[in-house]
Structures are given as C-alpha cells and as structure tokens.
Coordinates of C-alpha atoms in Angstrom, one line a residue:
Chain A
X1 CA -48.5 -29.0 134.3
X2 CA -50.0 -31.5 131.9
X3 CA -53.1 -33.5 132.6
X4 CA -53.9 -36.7 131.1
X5 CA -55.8 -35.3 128.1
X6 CA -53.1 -32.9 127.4
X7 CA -50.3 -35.6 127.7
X8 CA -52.1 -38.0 125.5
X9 CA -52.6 -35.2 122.8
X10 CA -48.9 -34.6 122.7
X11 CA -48.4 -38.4 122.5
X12 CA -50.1 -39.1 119.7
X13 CA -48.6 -35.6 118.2
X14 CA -44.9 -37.2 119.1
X15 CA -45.4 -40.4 117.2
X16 CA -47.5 -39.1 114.7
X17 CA -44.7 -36.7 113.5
X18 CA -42.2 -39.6 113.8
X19 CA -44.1 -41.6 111.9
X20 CA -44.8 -39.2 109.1
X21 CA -40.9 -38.7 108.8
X22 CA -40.6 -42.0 108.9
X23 CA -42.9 -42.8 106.1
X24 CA -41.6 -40.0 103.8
X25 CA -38.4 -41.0 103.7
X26 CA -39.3 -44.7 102.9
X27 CA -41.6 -43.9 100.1
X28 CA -39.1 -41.5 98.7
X29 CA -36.8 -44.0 98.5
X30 CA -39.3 -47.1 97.2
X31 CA -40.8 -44.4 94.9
X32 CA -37.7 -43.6 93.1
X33 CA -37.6 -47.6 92.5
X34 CA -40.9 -48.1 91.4
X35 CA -40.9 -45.4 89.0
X36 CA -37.9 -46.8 87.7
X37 CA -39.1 -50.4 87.3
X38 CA -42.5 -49.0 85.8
X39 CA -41.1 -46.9 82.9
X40 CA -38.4 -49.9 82.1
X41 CA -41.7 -52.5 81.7
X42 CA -43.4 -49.4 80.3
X43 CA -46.5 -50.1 82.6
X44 CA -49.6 -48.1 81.4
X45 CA -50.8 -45.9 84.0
X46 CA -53.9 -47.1 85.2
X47 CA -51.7 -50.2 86.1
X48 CA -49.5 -48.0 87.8
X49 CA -52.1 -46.6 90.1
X50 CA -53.4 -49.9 91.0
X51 CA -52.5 -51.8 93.6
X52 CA -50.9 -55.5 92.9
X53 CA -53.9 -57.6 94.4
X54 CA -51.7 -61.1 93.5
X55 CA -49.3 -62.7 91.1
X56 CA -49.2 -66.2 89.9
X57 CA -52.2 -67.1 91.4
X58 CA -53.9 -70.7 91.4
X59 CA -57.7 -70.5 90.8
X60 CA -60.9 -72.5 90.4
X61 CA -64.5 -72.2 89.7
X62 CA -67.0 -75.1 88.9
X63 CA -70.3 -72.9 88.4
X64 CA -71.2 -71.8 85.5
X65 CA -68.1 -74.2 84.0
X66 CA -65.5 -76.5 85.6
X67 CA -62.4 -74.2 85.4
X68 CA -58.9 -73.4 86.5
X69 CA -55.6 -72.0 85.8
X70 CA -53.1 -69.3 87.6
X71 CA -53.0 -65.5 86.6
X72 CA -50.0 -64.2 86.2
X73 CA -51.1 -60.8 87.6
X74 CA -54.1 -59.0 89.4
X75 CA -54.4 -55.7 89.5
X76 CA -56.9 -53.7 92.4
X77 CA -57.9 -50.0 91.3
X78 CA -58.9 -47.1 93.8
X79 CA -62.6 -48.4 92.7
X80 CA -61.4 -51.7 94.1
X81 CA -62.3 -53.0 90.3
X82 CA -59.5 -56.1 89.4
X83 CA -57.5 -56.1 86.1
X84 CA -56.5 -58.9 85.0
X85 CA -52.6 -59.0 83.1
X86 CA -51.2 -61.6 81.4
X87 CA -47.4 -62.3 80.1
X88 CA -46.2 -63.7 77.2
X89 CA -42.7 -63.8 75.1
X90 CA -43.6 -63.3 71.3
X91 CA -41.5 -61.9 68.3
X92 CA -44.1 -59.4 68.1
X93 CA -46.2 -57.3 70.4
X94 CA -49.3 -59.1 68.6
X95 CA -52.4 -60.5 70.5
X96 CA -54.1 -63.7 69.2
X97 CA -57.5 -64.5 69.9
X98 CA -56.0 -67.5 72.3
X99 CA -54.8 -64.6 74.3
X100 CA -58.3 -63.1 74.5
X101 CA -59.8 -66.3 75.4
X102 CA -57.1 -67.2 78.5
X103 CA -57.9 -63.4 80.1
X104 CA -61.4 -64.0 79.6
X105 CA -62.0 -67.4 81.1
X106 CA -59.8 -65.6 84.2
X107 CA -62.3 -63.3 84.6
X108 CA -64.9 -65.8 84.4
X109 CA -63.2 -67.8 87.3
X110 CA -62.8 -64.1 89.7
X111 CA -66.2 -63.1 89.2
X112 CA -67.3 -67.2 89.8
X113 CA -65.1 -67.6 92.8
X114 CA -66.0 -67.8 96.9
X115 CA -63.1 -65.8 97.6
X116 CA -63.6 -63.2 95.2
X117 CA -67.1 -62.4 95.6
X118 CA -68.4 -59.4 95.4
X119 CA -66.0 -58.3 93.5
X120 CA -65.7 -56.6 90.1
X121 CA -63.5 -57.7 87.2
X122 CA -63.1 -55.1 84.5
X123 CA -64.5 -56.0 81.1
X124 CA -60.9 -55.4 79.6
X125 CA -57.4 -56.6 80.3
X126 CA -53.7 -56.4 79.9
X127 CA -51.8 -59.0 77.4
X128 CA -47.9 -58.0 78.7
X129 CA -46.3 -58.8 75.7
X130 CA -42.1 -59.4 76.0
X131 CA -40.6 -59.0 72.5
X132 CA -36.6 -59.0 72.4
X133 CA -36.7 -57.8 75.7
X134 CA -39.1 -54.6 75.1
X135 CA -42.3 -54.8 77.1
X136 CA -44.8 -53.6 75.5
X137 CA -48.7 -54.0 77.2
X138 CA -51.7 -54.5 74.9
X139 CA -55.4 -53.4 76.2
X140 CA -58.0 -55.9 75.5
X141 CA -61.6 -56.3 75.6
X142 CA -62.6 -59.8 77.2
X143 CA -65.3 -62.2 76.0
X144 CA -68.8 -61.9 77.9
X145 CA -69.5 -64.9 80.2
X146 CA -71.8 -66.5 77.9
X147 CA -69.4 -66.2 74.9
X148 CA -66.7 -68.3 77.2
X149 CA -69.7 -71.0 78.5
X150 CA -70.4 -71.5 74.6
X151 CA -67.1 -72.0 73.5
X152 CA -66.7 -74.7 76.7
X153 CA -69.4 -76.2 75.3
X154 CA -68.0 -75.9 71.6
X155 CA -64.5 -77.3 72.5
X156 CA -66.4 -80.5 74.3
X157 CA -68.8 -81.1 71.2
X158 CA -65.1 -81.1 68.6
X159 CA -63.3 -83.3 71.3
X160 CA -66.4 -86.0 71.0
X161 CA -66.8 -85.3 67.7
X162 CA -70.2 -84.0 67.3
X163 CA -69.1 -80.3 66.1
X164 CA -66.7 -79.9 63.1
X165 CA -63.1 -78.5 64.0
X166 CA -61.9 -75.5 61.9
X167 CA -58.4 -74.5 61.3
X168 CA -55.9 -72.1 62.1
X169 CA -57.0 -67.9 61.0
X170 CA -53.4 -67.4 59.3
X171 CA -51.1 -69.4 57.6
X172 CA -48.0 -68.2 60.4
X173 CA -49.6 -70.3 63.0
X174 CA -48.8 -73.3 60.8
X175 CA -45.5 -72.4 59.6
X176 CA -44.0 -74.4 63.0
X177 CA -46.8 -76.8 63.9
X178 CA -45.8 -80.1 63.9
X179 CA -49.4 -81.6 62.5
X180 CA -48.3 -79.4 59.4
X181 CA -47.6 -82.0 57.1
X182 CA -50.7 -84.1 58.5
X183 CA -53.1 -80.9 58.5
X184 CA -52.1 -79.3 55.1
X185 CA -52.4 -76.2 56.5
X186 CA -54.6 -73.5 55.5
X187 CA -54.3 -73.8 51.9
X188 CA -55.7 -77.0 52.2
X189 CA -59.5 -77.7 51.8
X190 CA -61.3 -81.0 52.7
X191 CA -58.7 -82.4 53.6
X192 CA -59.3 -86.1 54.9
X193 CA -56.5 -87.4 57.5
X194 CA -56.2 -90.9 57.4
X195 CA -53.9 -93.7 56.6
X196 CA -50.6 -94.3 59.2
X197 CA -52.4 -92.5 62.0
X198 CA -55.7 -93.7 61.8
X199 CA -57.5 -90.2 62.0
X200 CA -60.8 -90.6 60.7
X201 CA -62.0 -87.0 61.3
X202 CA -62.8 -84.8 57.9
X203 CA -61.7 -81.1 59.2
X204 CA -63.7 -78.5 57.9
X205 CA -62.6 -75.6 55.1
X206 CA -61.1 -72.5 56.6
Chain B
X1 CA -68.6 -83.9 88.6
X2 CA -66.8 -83.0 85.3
X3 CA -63.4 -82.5 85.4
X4 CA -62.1 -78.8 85.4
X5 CA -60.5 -77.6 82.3
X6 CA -57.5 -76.0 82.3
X7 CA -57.7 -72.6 81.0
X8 CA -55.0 -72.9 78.7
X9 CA -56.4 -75.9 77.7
X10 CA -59.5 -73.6 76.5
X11 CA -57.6 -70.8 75.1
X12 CA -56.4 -73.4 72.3
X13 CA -59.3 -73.0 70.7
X14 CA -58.4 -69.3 69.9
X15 CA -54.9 -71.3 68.3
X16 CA -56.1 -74.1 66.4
X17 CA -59.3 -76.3 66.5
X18 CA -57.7 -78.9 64.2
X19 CA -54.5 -78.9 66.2
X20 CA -56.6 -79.4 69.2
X21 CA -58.7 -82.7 67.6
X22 CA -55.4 -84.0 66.4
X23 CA -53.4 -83.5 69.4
X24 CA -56.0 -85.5 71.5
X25 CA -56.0 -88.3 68.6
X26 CA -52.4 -88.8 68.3
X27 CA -52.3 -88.1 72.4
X28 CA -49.7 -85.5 72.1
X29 CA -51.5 -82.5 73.8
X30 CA -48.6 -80.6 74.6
X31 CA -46.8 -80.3 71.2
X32 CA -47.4 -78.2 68.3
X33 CA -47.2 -75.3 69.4
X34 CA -43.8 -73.6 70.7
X35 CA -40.4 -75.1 71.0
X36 CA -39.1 -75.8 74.1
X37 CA -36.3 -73.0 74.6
X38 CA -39.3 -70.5 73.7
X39 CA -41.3 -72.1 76.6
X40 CA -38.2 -72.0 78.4
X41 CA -37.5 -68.5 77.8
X42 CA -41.6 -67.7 78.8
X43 CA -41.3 -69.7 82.2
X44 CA -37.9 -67.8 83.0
X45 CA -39.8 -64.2 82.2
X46 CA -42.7 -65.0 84.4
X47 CA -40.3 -66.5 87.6
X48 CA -38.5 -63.2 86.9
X49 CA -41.9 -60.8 86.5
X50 CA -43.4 -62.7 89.5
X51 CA -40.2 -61.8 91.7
X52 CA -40.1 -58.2 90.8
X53 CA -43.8 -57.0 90.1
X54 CA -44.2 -58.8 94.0
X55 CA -41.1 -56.0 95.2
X56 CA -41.9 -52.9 93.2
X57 CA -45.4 -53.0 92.9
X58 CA -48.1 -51.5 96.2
X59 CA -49.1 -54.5 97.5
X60 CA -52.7 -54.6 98.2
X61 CA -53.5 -52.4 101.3
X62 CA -55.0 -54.5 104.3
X63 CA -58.4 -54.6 105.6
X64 CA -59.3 -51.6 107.6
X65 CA -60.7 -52.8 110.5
X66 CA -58.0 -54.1 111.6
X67 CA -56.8 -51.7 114.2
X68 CA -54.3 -52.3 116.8
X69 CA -54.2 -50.1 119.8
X70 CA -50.5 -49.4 120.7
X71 CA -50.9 -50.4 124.4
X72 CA -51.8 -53.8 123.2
X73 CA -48.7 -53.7 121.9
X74 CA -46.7 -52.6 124.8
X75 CA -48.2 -54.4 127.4
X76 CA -50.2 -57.3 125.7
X77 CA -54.0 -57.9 124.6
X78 CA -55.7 -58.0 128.2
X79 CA -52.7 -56.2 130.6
X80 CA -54.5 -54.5 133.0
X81 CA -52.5 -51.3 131.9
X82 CA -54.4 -51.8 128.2
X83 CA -57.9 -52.5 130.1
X84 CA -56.9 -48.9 132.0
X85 CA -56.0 -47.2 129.1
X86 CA -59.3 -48.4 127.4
X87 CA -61.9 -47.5 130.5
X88 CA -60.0 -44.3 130.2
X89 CA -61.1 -43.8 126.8
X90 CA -64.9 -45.2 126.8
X91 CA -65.2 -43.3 130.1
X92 CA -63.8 -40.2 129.7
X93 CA -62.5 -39.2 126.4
X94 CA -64.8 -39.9 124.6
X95 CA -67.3 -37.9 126.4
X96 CA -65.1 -34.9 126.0
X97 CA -65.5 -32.4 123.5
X98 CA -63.0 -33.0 120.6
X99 CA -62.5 -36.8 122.5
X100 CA -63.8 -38.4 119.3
X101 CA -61.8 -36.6 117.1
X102 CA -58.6 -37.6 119.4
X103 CA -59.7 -41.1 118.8
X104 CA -60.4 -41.3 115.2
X105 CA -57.0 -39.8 115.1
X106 CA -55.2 -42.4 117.5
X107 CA -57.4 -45.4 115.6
X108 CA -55.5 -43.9 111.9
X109 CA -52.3 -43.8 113.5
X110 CA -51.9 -46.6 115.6
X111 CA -51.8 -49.7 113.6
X112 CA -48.3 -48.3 111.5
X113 CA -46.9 -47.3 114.8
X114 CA -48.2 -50.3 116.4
X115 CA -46.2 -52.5 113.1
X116 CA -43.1 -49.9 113.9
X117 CA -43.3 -50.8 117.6
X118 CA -43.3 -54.6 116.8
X119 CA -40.3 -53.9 114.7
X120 CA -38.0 -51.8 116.5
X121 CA -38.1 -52.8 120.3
X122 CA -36.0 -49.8 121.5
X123 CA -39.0 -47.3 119.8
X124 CA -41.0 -49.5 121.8
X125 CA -39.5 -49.0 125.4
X126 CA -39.9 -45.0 125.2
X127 CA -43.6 -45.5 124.0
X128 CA -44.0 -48.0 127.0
X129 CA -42.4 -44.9 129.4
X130 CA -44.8 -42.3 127.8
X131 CA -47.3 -44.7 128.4
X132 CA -46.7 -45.4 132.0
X133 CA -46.4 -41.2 132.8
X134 CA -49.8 -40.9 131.4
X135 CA -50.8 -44.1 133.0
X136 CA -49.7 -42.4 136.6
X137 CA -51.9 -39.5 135.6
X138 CA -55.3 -41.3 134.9

C-alpha cells in the first residue's frame, strides 16, 4: 500500500493535473479574446507582452516638483520596466509636443513616488491616438527630468510675468482658439493686447 | 508648501504659452482649446478604454511570496490538522531525499489551487478527504 510520502506525491500529481487542465482551457478561451481586442486597438507588441500594471490612476509627487494627474494606462514588462500610455481622440494620428510633455511629467511623478520606488519608467512612451475610430499608437521619447523641472519653472516665471510667453508652433492650433481674435495668431508680431480686457502683457514674436 | 500642478495644466505649455497667459488673465482656464462634444467624445473613449483594457488585458501578476498552503485552506490558519500537516513537512519531508523538491513543487502549485478551493466548495470537500487519508497515515 501507500505510505504517506507516496500518497502526498500522488496528491499534488492529482491536483496539479486538474489544475493544468483547468488553466488551459481558460486561457484558451481568454486568449482568443485578447488577441481579438489587441489587433482591433492595433496594440504594438511590446504592449501586448506586458502586463497592465493600472489604468486611470490618480498620482502625486512633491519632490523634485509639486505634481499630479491620473495615467490613463501603465504598462509592467517581463523586466518589470513601466510604460507609460496615454489616450487621445484627434482627427489625426499626430503627436504635439503637449502630448510629450503630459507622458513625461508622468514619468516624473512614477519614478518620484513612495509607492513606486524602485521602480523603472522607460525613457519612451505610448500616445494612443483614436482617429474616426482607428487606433493607431505613437512611440515617443519622453523629456529628461530636468527638462520637465525647467519647464515648471518656465511656466511659473510666464504666469508672474517675469519670462516672456511665446505663441502657438503652427497656425492650426489657432484656427479654433477662442483668444484668436485677441492673440492675432501666429502671423502676428508684437502684438500688444490691451484695451476692453485690460491685458497689459506684450507677447513675444513666434 | 506650493500647490501641486496639475499635469495637464503643464502640458499646456507644449499648446500655447500665450493661450496659457491669457487664459489666467481673462480667468477662463479651461477654454480655448477643444469644444465640448470633442471632450465629450475623449471622456467617453477613455470610460470605454478603461473598462476594456481592465478585462482583456493580464492584470499585473501578484507578489510571489504570497503562498497559501492548501490545508490552510481546508481546515483554517492554525487547525491543528494544518499544524500536523506542517510538523510533518519540517520534520520529515524535508529531510528526505527529493523532499525539497516535493515542496518547491507544492509551494508553485498551491496558491492557484488554494484560489480554486476558495472558489468551488465541492473541489474543496474531496481535497479535505485526501487530506484527512494522508492525515490518518502520518
């Protein structure tokens, strides 16, 4: 007959082959979905191979700058390296710098943040782009660190006025702004707003 | 303490720096940029991302060492059955050749049959018999 070592061998045989069966027919079937959902969002494949580490995500950081904001997705690789992804519904799978800026301060935030410590944020991200339904997902490089801190410390000098503000870097970005008629656009150099408004504040040439 | 920025706030200045000045001077922050049914549209395709990237997607796998010994399950954290099973282990099966092995094997498998067992309470009452015959054997 069995002894005990024999028995408990067997055991964990039993339940490990239940459990095998088990798996392989749930990931056959969560497989076939997945695979379906990644080529309709045409996910690159790195992102497929990563884990989702969270989505829609409040975070914070105070050190090196006051920060926060919520990803819309983290991504974990095998390496355990996070990609950051952002969505956005445009007309065209185009990435402005604004884009580049809101990745970039998230990965300022991860690598700044208690919780996240010790962990590595890739120096490039995903920009999800949603154009007439198509997804289409853009790879960009992120700022360094110090480029972000700077251009804190850029946005605080315009707001107080000790920096000069310079305009939009294409004339479609004024097309449907409401300051349009105020502003000039980018055709316009030195121009002074004043008058009904009571701006003061020359805005330097493009 | 300064105040945190938003990190929209900051990717404006990728947009518009004179937007940004005027904005704050005519204290509309929030306009100038899209219309509402395009926000609209952008808040409905993350709701709708969010809810689907959360099903499809491999969730992040939990910590390792985390392990659950399947008796714990049966019979609770500190049943004297568990305490058996475990002096049975440190004592003698471990000291056995290949007893290591048997327990690195049982420490991979056990916590997804030990979240099985919590699910399906029937798998759980055979385990409980095979663990009670090996039980009557130690």
């Amino acid at each position: 007959m069995f002894g005990p070592d024999e028995f408990a061998a067997l055991f964990v045989v039993v339940l490990g082959y239940a459990l095998f069966l088990f798996r392989a027919k749930r990931n056959r079937k969560g497989k076939s979905k997945a695979e379906a959902f990644f080529k309709q969002d045409n996910t690159p494949l790195e992102i497929q191979q990563s884990s989702l580490y969270g989505s829609e995500q409040h975070i914070s950081c105070t050190c090196p700058i006051p920060l926060n904001g919520t990803y819309d997705q983290l991504y974990e690789r095998l390496d355990n390296a996070l990609i950051v992804a952002d969505t956005k519904t445009r007309n065209k799978p185009q990435v402005f710098h604004s884009d580049v800026i809101q990745l970039s301060a998230y990965k300022v935030i991860l690598e700044n943040s208690k919780e996240f410590k010790g962990k590595q944020v890739l120096d490039y991200g995903y920009m999800r782009l949603v154009c007439k339904g198509v997804t289409h997902y853009k790879k960009v490089d992120l700022m360094r660190e110090d480029q972000v801190v700077e251009l804190y410390q850029r946005r605080r000098a315009i707001l107080n006025g000790s920096q000069q503000a310079t305009k939009a870097d294409s004339r479609g970005k004024c097309l449907n702004c409401h300051q349009l008629k105020l502003c000039g656009g980018v055709k316009s150099f030195r121009r002074t707003h004043t008058a009904a408004q009571g701006i003061k504040r020359k805005v330097s040439e493009w | 303490m300064a105040r945190k920025l938003a990190v929209t706030e900051l990717a404006k200045m990728g947009y518009c720096e004179t937007l940004l000045v005027m904005n704050k001077e005519l204290n509309n922050a929030d306009k100038g940029y899209r219309d509402e049914a395009a926000i609209d549209r952008g808040n409905k395709e993350h709701e709708a991302f969010d809810a689907r990237v959360k099903r499809e997607h491999a969730p992040r796998k939990p910590a390792r060492d985390k392990r659950c010994f399947i008796a714990s399950c049966v019979y609770g954290l500190e049943a004297p059955q568990t305490e058996r099973l475990r002096q049975w282990r440190d004592d003698s099966l471990a000291h056995k050749f290949g007893g290591s092995l048997f327990i690195n094997a049982y420490y991979r498998l056990s916590p997804s049959i030990a979240r099985l067992l919590v699910k399906h309470e029937g798998l759980q009452a055979v385990v409980r018999s095979m663990l009670d015959c090996l039980l009557r054997r130690l």
